[in-house]
Tab-separated table of C-alpha atoms in Angstrom:
chain	number	residue	atom	x	y	z
U	17	MET	CA	10.768	9.894	22.032
U	18	ALA	CA	7.991	7.819	20.336
U	19	ALA	CA	8.524	4.020	19.588
U	20	GLN	CA	9.853	3.064	16.218
U	21	LEU	CA	7.765	0.281	14.500
U	22	LYS	CA	11.506	-1.236	14.182
U	23	ASP	CA	11.560	-1.736	17.610
U	24	PHE	CA	8.298	-3.731	17.574
U	25	PHE	CA	11.110	-6.832	17.158
U	26	ASP	CA	12.264	-6.775	20.573
U	27	THR	CA	13.928	-9.208	22.819
U	28	ALA	CA	10.263	-9.979	23.641
U	29	LEU	CA	9.368	-10.385	20.691
U	30	VAL	CA	12.288	-12.845	19.787
U	31	GLN	CA	11.407	-14.915	22.651
U	32	ARG	CA	7.957	-15.301	22.092
U	33	LEU	CA	8.599	-16.303	18.189
U	34	GLY	CA	11.766	-18.701	20.350
U	35	ALA	CA	8.939	-19.869	22.353
U	36	SER	CA	6.206	-20.808	19.549
U	37	LEU	CA	8.323	-22.957	17.352
U	38	ARG	CA	9.739	-25.027	21.002
U	39	ALA	CA	6.059	-25.701	21.819
U	40	VAL	CA	5.290	-27.849	18.405
U	41	HIS	CA	9.373	-28.761	18.103
U	42	PRO	CA	10.964	-29.712	21.225
U	43	THR	CA	14.187	-30.230	19.800
U	44	PHE	CA	14.469	-26.563	19.050
U	45	ASP	CA	17.022	-24.833	20.384
U	46	GLU	CA	14.586	-21.850	21.842
U	47	ARG	CA	18.615	-20.386	23.902
U	48	ALA	CA	20.681	-20.498	20.691
U	49	PHE	CA	18.040	-18.963	19.000
U	50	ARG	CA	17.647	-16.158	21.061
U	51	ARG	CA	21.023	-16.319	20.838
U	52	ARG	CA	21.295	-15.654	16.923
U	53	ALA	CA	18.403	-13.432	16.933
U	54	THR	CA	19.142	-10.617	19.117
U	55	ASP	CA	22.680	-10.380	17.961
U	56	GLY	CA	23.643	-7.243	16.230
U	57	LEU	CA	19.330	-6.489	15.806
U	58	ASP	CA	19.406	-3.313	17.390
U	59	ALA	CA	21.321	-1.410	14.017
U	60	LEU	CA	19.112	-2.867	12.113
U	61	GLU	CA	15.596	-1.376	10.493
U	62	LEU	CA	11.998	-2.999	10.375
U	63	LEU	CA	12.583	-5.041	7.328
U	64	ASP	CA	16.178	-6.044	8.166
U	65	ARG	CA	14.983	-7.345	11.762
U	66	GLY	CA	12.097	-9.237	10.478
U	67	ARG	CA	15.550	-10.812	7.856
U	68	HIS	CA	18.059	-11.207	10.259
U	69	LEU	CA	15.066	-13.637	12.625
U	70	MET	CA	14.193	-15.153	10.068
U	71	ARG	CA	18.007	-16.523	9.592
U	72	ALA	CA	18.245	-17.050	13.068
U	73	MET	CA	14.908	-19.512	12.625
U	74	HIS	CA	16.540	-21.180	10.054
U	75	ALA	CA	19.217	-21.748	11.007
U	76	GLY	CA	17.470	-23.533	14.084
U	77	LEU	CA	14.798	-25.798	12.354
U	78	PRO	CA	14.897	-28.894	10.731
U	79	ALA	CA	17.523	-28.713	7.420
U	80	ARG	CA	15.452	-30.190	4.841
U	81	TYR	CA	12.956	-27.576	3.782
U	82	GLU	CA	9.254	-29.248	3.873
U	83	ASP	CA	9.903	-30.053	7.641
U	84	ALA	CA	10.945	-26.649	8.553
U	85	ILE	CA	8.030	-25.234	7.000
U	86	ASP	CA	5.755	-28.416	9.179
U	87	VAL	CA	6.864	-26.860	12.023
U	88	ILE	CA	6.557	-23.436	11.242
U	89	GLU	CA	3.152	-24.041	10.110
U	90	ARG	CA	2.073	-25.837	13.307
U	91	SER	CA	3.309	-22.999	15.578
U	92	LEU	CA	1.026	-19.837	13.912
U	93	GLY	CA	-1.668	-18.933	16.324
U	94	PRO	CA	-4.998	-17.819	15.311
U	95	VAL	CA	-6.202	-16.403	12.207
U	96	GLY	CA	-7.876	-12.930	12.890
U	97	ASN	CA	-10.091	-10.666	11.996
U	98	ILE	CA	-9.153	-9.187	8.438
U	99	ASP	CA	-12.051	-6.159	9.001
U	100	ALA	CA	-10.887	-5.867	12.199
U	101	VAL	CA	-6.743	-5.978	12.521
U	102	SER	CA	-5.150	-2.758	13.411
U	103	GLY	CA	-1.449	-2.018	14.520
U	104	MET	CA	2.001	-3.700	14.675
U	105	ALA	CA	0.841	-7.324	16.153
U	106	PRO	CA	0.569	-9.348	13.001
U	107	PHE	CA	3.896	-7.923	12.200
U	108	PHE	CA	5.186	-11.134	14.230
U	109	TYR	CA	4.752	-13.413	11.226
U	110	LEU	CA	6.702	-11.628	8.850
U	111	PRO	CA	9.929	-13.763	10.145
U	112	HIS	CA	7.379	-16.708	8.485
U	113	THR	CA	6.908	-15.250	4.874
U	114	MET	CA	10.478	-14.338	4.442
U	115	PHE	CA	11.257	-18.272	5.387
U	116	VAL	CA	9.169	-19.255	2.762
U	117	ALA	CA	10.267	-16.517	0.448
U	118	GLU	CA	13.861	-17.392	0.316
U	119	HIS	CA	13.795	-20.839	1.069
U	120	GLY	CA	10.743	-22.198	-0.665
U	121	LEU	CA	11.846	-21.265	-4.362
U	122	ALA	CA	12.243	-24.596	-5.141
U	123	HIS	CA	9.323	-26.458	-3.364
U	124	PRO	CA	6.960	-24.023	-5.013
U	125	ALA	CA	3.531	-26.254	-3.932
U	126	ARG	CA	4.405	-27.297	-0.708
U	127	SER	CA	5.428	-23.854	-0.202
U	128	LEU	CA	2.206	-22.395	-1.552
U	129	ASP	CA	-0.250	-23.814	1.136
U	130	ALA	CA	2.082	-22.859	3.640
U	131	MET	CA	1.446	-18.767	2.354
U	132	HIS	CA	-1.807	-20.367	2.608
U	133	ALA	CA	-1.702	-20.643	5.737
U	134	ILE	CA	0.227	-17.795	6.581
U	135	THR	CA	-1.224	-15.061	4.992
U	136	GLN	CA	-4.412	-15.440	7.096
U	137	ARG	CA	-2.124	-14.052	10.283
U	138	PHE	CA	0.113	-11.866	8.182
U	139	SER	CA	-0.132	-11.070	4.340
U	140	CYS	CA	2.349	-13.049	1.814
U	141	GLU	CA	1.938	-10.291	-0.425
U	142	PHE	CA	5.203	-10.151	-0.601
U	143	ALA	CA	6.631	-13.674	-0.298
U	144	ILE	CA	4.510	-14.606	-3.558
U	145	ARG	CA	5.988	-12.571	-5.702
U	146	PRO	CA	9.447	-14.522	-6.382
U	147	PHE	CA	6.504	-17.766	-7.020
U	148	LEU	CA	4.845	-15.288	-9.677
U	149	GLU	CA	8.555	-14.421	-11.322
U	150	GLN	CA	9.854	-18.163	-11.817
U	151	HIS	CA	6.551	-20.084	-10.959
U	152	ARG	CA	4.287	-18.068	-12.759
U	153	GLU	CA	1.786	-20.790	-14.055
U	154	LEU	CA	1.461	-22.792	-10.974
U	155	THR	CA	0.908	-19.885	-9.031
U	156	LEU	CA	-1.484	-18.475	-11.422
U	157	ALA	CA	-3.794	-21.391	-11.046
U	158	ARG	CA	-3.776	-21.327	-7.030
U	159	LEU	CA	-4.274	-18.135	-6.920
U	160	ASP	CA	-8.032	-19.247	-8.947
U	161	GLY	CA	-8.851	-21.720	-6.806
U	162	TRP	CA	-8.312	-19.223	-3.932
U	163	VAL	CA	-10.973	-16.296	-5.337
U	164	THR	CA	-13.327	-18.186	-4.042
U	165	ASP	CA	-11.910	-19.432	-0.518
U	166	PRO	CA	-13.672	-19.030	2.234
U	167	SER	CA	-10.675	-16.832	4.121
U	168	PRO	CA	-11.361	-12.847	3.503
U	169	HIS	CA	-7.780	-13.208	4.034
U	170	VAL	CA	-7.089	-15.637	1.292
U	171	ARG	CA	-9.153	-13.268	-1.120
U	172	ARG	CA	-7.188	-10.364	-0.972
U	173	LEU	CA	-3.996	-12.027	-1.538
U	174	VAL	CA	-4.785	-12.825	-4.736
U	175	SER	CA	-5.669	-9.356	-5.559
U	176	GLU	CA	-2.703	-7.750	-3.604
U	177	GLY	CA	-0.045	-10.061	-4.744
U	178	MET	CA	-0.956	-9.025	-8.323
U	179	ARG	CA	-0.605	-5.366	-7.966
U	180	PRO	CA	1.667	-4.100	-10.476
U	181	ARG	CA	2.867	-1.659	-8.552
U	182	LEU	CA	2.735	-2.898	-5.389
U	183	PRO	CA	4.560	-0.620	-2.900
U	184	TRP	CA	7.871	-1.571	-0.846
U	185	ALA	CA	7.182	-5.067	-3.003
U	186	ALA	CA	9.679	-6.670	-5.512
U	187	ARG	CA	9.069	-5.698	-9.507
U	188	VAL	CA	7.572	-8.114	-11.144
U	189	ARG	CA	7.873	-7.116	-15.011
U	190	TRP	CA	5.226	-9.141	-16.328
U	191	LEU	CA	2.721	-7.529	-14.166
U	192	ILE	CA	3.260	-4.213	-15.329
U	193	GLU	CA	3.650	-5.272	-18.670
U	194	ASP	CA	0.760	-7.015	-19.083
U	195	PRO	CA	-2.021	-6.135	-16.132
U	196	GLU	CA	-4.862	-8.870	-17.740
U	197	PRO	CA	-4.094	-12.012	-15.852
U	198	GLY	CA	-4.435	-9.632	-12.628
U	199	LEU	CA	-7.674	-7.719	-13.642
U	200	ALA	CA	-9.641	-11.249	-14.483
U	201	ARG	CA	-9.088	-11.870	-11.121
U	202	ILE	CA	-10.011	-8.850	-9.014
U	203	ALA	CA	-13.349	-9.248	-11.417
U	204	ARG	CA	-14.239	-11.649	-9.222
U	205	LEU	CA	-13.704	-9.720	-6.384
U	206	VAL	CA	-15.214	-6.370	-7.188
U	207	ASP	CA	-18.300	-7.421	-4.933
U	208	ASP	CA	-16.620	-9.172	-2.484
U	209	GLU	CA	-18.086	-9.281	0.851
U	210	SER	CA	-15.089	-8.090	2.769
U	211	GLU	CA	-13.975	-3.851	2.596
U	212	THR	CA	-10.759	-5.350	2.668
U	213	VAL	CA	-10.807	-7.219	0.000
U	214	ARG	CA	-12.534	-4.607	-1.843
U	215	ARG	CA	-9.919	-2.053	-0.898
U	216	SER	CA	-7.381	-3.972	-2.025
U	217	VAL	CA	-8.977	-4.782	-5.899
U	218	ALA	CA	-9.437	-0.928	-5.979
U	219	ASN	CA	-5.630	-0.505	-5.280
U	220	HIS	CA	-4.294	-2.839	-7.990
U	221	LEU	CA	-6.901	-0.995	-10.582
U	222	ASN	CA	-5.244	2.455	-9.502
U	223	ASP	CA	-1.754	0.766	-9.705
U	224	VAL	CA	-2.579	-0.167	-13.270
U	225	ALA	CA	-3.776	3.090	-14.252
U	226	LYS	CA	-0.620	4.662	-13.319
U	227	ASP	CA	0.771	2.012	-16.869
U	228	HIS	CA	-2.516	1.608	-18.688
U	229	PRO	CA	-4.781	4.290	-17.773
U	230	ALA	CA	-7.011	4.100	-20.738
U	231	ARG	CA	-7.737	0.018	-19.985
U	232	ALA	CA	-8.293	1.226	-16.769
U	233	VAL	CA	-10.725	3.708	-17.179
U	234	GLU	CA	-12.022	1.066	-19.535
U	235	ILE	CA	-12.612	-1.357	-16.469
U	236	ALA	CA	-14.066	1.623	-13.837
U	237	ARG	CA	-16.959	2.699	-17.110
U	238	ALA	CA	-18.050	-0.809	-16.616
U	239	TRP	CA	-17.694	-1.237	-12.857
U	240	VAL	CA	-19.325	2.141	-11.920
U	241	ARG	CA	-22.990	0.819	-13.404
U	242	VAL	CA	-23.226	-0.826	-10.087
U	243	PRO	CA	-23.964	1.655	-7.589
U	244	ALA	CA	-22.470	-0.574	-4.752
U	245	ARG	CA	-19.183	-0.680	-6.392
U	246	GLU	CA	-18.933	3.297	-6.728
U	247	LYS	CA	-16.397	3.753	-3.523
U	248	THR	CA	-14.313	1.127	-4.822
U	249	VAL	CA	-14.603	2.844	-8.639
U	250	ARG	CA	-13.469	6.041	-6.323
U	251	HIS	CA	-10.418	4.969	-4.721
U	252	ALA	CA	-8.856	2.717	-7.922
U	253	LEU	CA	-9.309	6.177	-9.876
U	254	ARG	CA	-7.658	8.816	-7.370
U	255	THR	CA	-4.277	8.261	-9.243
U	256	LEU	CA	-5.827	9.613	-12.588
U	257	ILE	CA	-8.509	11.935	-10.838
U	258	LYS	CA	-5.170	13.936	-9.551
U	259	ARG	CA	-3.564	14.016	-13.091
U	260	GLY	CA	-6.800	15.622	-14.700
U	261	ASP	CA	-7.574	12.538	-16.787
U	262	ALA	CA	-10.548	13.206	-18.580
U	263	GLY	CA	-12.166	10.000	-19.113
U	264	ALA	CA	-11.789	9.098	-15.396
U	265	LEU	CA	-13.416	12.660	-14.391
U	266	GLU	CA	-16.237	11.201	-16.893
U	267	VAL	CA	-16.779	8.043	-15.010
U	268	LEU	CA	-16.986	10.365	-11.700
U	269	GLY	CA	-20.017	12.108	-13.464
U	270	VAL	CA	-18.007	15.605	-13.435
U	271	SER	CA	-16.960	17.505	-16.951
U	272	SER	CA	-13.156	17.587	-17.986
U	273	ALA	CA	-13.861	21.308	-19.556
U	274	ARG	CA	-12.043	23.863	-17.737
U	275	PRO	CA	-14.542	25.283	-15.617
U	276	GLU	CA	-15.807	28.661	-15.565
U	277	CYS	CA	-15.035	30.071	-11.912
U	278	GLU	CA	-13.216	32.552	-10.013
U	279	VAL	CA	-10.425	31.091	-7.140
U	280	ARG	CA	-9.062	33.538	-4.680
U	281	GLY	CA	-7.075	32.625	-1.334
U	282	ALA	CA	-5.082	33.344	1.058
U	283	ILE	CA	-1.775	31.440	2.639
U	284	THR	CA	-0.768	32.057	6.038
U	285	PRO	CA	1.764	32.764	7.400
U	286	ALA	CA	3.762	33.910	4.225
U	287	ARG	CA	7.466	32.639	5.528
U	288	VAL	CA	7.530	29.369	8.062
U	289	LYS	CA	10.516	27.582	9.416
U	290	ARG	CA	10.857	23.825	8.790
U	291	GLY	CA	8.656	22.226	11.547
U	292	GLY	CA	5.813	24.285	11.239
U	293	GLU	CA	2.903	24.867	9.226
U	294	VAL	CA	0.770	27.187	6.818
U	295	ARG	CA	-2.998	27.407	6.969
U	296	ILE	CA	-4.001	27.713	3.468
U	297	ASP	CA	-7.962	28.893	2.674
U	298	ALA	CA	-9.375	28.818	-0.903
U	299	THR	CA	-12.953	30.698	-1.869
U	300	ILE	CA	-14.692	29.083	-5.028
U	301	THR	CA	-17.248	31.002	-6.730
U	302	THR	CA	-19.272	29.764	-10.216
U	303	ALA	CA	-21.439	32.289	-13.080
U	304	ALA	CA	-22.234	28.050	-14.043
U	305	PRO	CA	-23.816	25.363	-12.189
U	306	LEU	CA	-20.669	23.141	-11.587
U	307	ASP	CA	-19.963	19.243	-10.011
U	308	ALA	CA	-16.703	19.862	-8.456
U	309	VAL	CA	-13.646	17.453	-7.784
U	310	ILE	CA	-11.373	19.758	-6.071
U	311	ASP	CA	-7.823	19.020	-4.643
U	312	LEU	CA	-5.281	20.893	-3.433
U	313	VAL	CA	-1.918	21.561	-5.420
U	314	VAL	CA	2.122	22.091	-3.515
U	315	HIS	CA	4.934	22.206	-5.618
U	316	TYR	CA	7.052	21.211	-3.120
U	317	VAL	CA	11.146	22.726	-3.490
U	318	LYS	CA	13.613	19.662	-4.272
U	319	ALA	CA	17.216	19.023	-2.857
U	320	ARG	CA	18.470	21.334	-6.132
U	321	GLY	CA	16.169	23.838	-6.251
U	322	GLN	CA	13.637	22.685	-8.948
U	323	THR	CA	10.003	22.077	-7.867
U	324	SER	CA	7.619	18.983	-7.846
U	325	ALA	CA	3.863	18.785	-7.778
U	326	LYS	CA	2.571	16.906	-5.014
U	327	VAL	CA	-1.665	16.623	-5.527
U	328	PHE	CA	-3.604	16.132	-2.524
U	329	LYS	CA	-7.178	14.832	-2.286
U	330	TRP	CA	-9.319	18.058	-1.145
U	331	THR	CA	-13.521	17.389	-1.672
U	332	ARG	CA	-16.640	17.030	-3.670
U	333	ALA	CA	-19.152	19.570	-4.000
U	334	SER	CA	-21.822	20.495	-6.421
U	335	LEU	CA	-22.006	24.802	-6.326
U	336	ALA	CA	-24.628	27.162	-7.691
U	337	PRO	CA	-24.353	30.082	-9.773
U	338	GLY	CA	-23.108	32.606	-7.684
U	339	ALA	CA	-22.716	30.862	-4.478
U	340	ALA	CA	-18.951	30.811	-2.427
U	341	LEU	CA	-17.572	27.450	-1.739
U	342	ALA	CA	-15.037	28.773	1.024
U	343	LEU	CA	-11.840	25.924	1.949
U	344	THR	CA	-9.689	25.682	4.440
U	345	ARG	CA	-6.704	23.268	5.081
U	346	ARG	CA	-3.649	22.837	7.126
U	347	LEU	CA	-0.587	22.136	5.783
U	348	SER	CA	2.374	19.885	7.992
U	349	LEU	CA	6.223	21.013	7.246
U	350	GLU	CA	7.335	18.441	9.137
U	351	GLU	CA	10.232	16.266	8.363
U	352	ARG	CA	9.107	13.106	7.629
U	353	THR	CA	10.830	9.781	6.057
U	354	THR	CA	8.997	10.020	2.852
U	355	ARG	CA	9.046	14.383	2.557
U	356	LYS	CA	11.749	15.588	3.368
U	357	HIS	CA	11.360	19.956	3.364
U	358	HIS	CA	14.107	22.216	1.379
U	359	PRO	CA	14.094	25.837	1.735
U	360	GLY	CA	12.464	28.259	-1.054
U	361	GLU	CA	8.990	29.285	-2.437
U	362	HIS	CA	6.434	26.843	-2.360
U	363	ARG	CA	3.860	27.736	-4.761
U	364	VAL	CA	0.009	26.831	-4.081
U	365	GLU	CA	-2.719	25.864	-6.869
U	366	VAL	CA	-6.043	24.622	-6.393
U	367	GLN	CA	-6.789	22.196	-8.944
U	368	ILE	CA	-10.887	21.879	-10.163
U	369	ASN	CA	-11.894	18.867	-12.457
U	370	GLY	CA	-8.601	18.772	-13.621
U	371	THR	CA	-7.693	22.658	-14.134
U	372	ARG	CA	-4.762	23.900	-12.109
U	373	PHE	CA	-5.989	28.279	-10.547
U	374	PRO	CA	-3.108	29.961	-8.802
U	375	LEU	CA	-3.738	30.396	-5.535
U	376	GLY	CA	-0.804	31.937	-3.874
U	377	ALA	CA	3.213	30.944	-1.864
U	378	PHE	CA	4.600	30.509	0.867
U	379	VAL	CA	8.503	30.266	1.671
U	380	LEU	CA	10.238	27.878	3.559
U	381	ARG	CA	13.161	29.409	5.863
């Protein structure tokens, strides 16, 4: 059986974490920490394991927050390469970020100093949210300085930490209602030398688009005038493109008018069991030249029998009159934590520049 992400926080990691703290704070009771940290650990999921280790750290560190966070800072390992980091290794510092978020709110200036250091090992995008909520002006002032920080990890935190709809993070209501403070700061990062920072900028604008689509399109229209920003703009508009938003399509240089084309195809097999897959073939022909953004739409059956459309990016293509564009895609129906499959007829469509064309259906048994 494949290892689960939560298993990263195991007994070996507990030993490493305890050793790193004792190395800089000799009175840290490493044995007691290991006992607390491993007690009940196996029953917990990923984030709860991180929180469990954070509480074990807190029990063994100095009672005074300033002293405890000093130990944590001195225990940090080397900074990683932001554009090369992959895998679970940075999660070693998840408990450290949780420590600041849970125990540092009464000491905002010192906690922001600590986040500056910790985020260069593991992003403090979750930890900074309560500080944006409870210490808004102080945190924004610090973020202003971080926009030009030498560390790309820190610059990324400016954008990622202020994302209005950061996945799995606590909502900061004012960031959703008023995107302007975030937009002002990502405007200074859109040309950042780090691809990872620019990716965060695109994700930030994509979040804004979910609640303020016209404002997001306005920003994208201004940004796309610089050719080097095209990739960032495409990624930032992905949600609006899937919705068929006319303004977003216009920014990418395509028309939102209903295209004069014909879509034919096949879905095989017509009946499939959960855990299997279907092959989707589509052929598109057009009567006039067409610059097309093409997406796949699957209407998944939900638990109560209703359906919900999921749009998948497919391709972008330029079609000549009379020419046929053949596309193929395989759709997995394996169970995932993010999607449970239910039996019934699943309709399939091809979306071209925001207009949907029926392709067929398959039945999930």
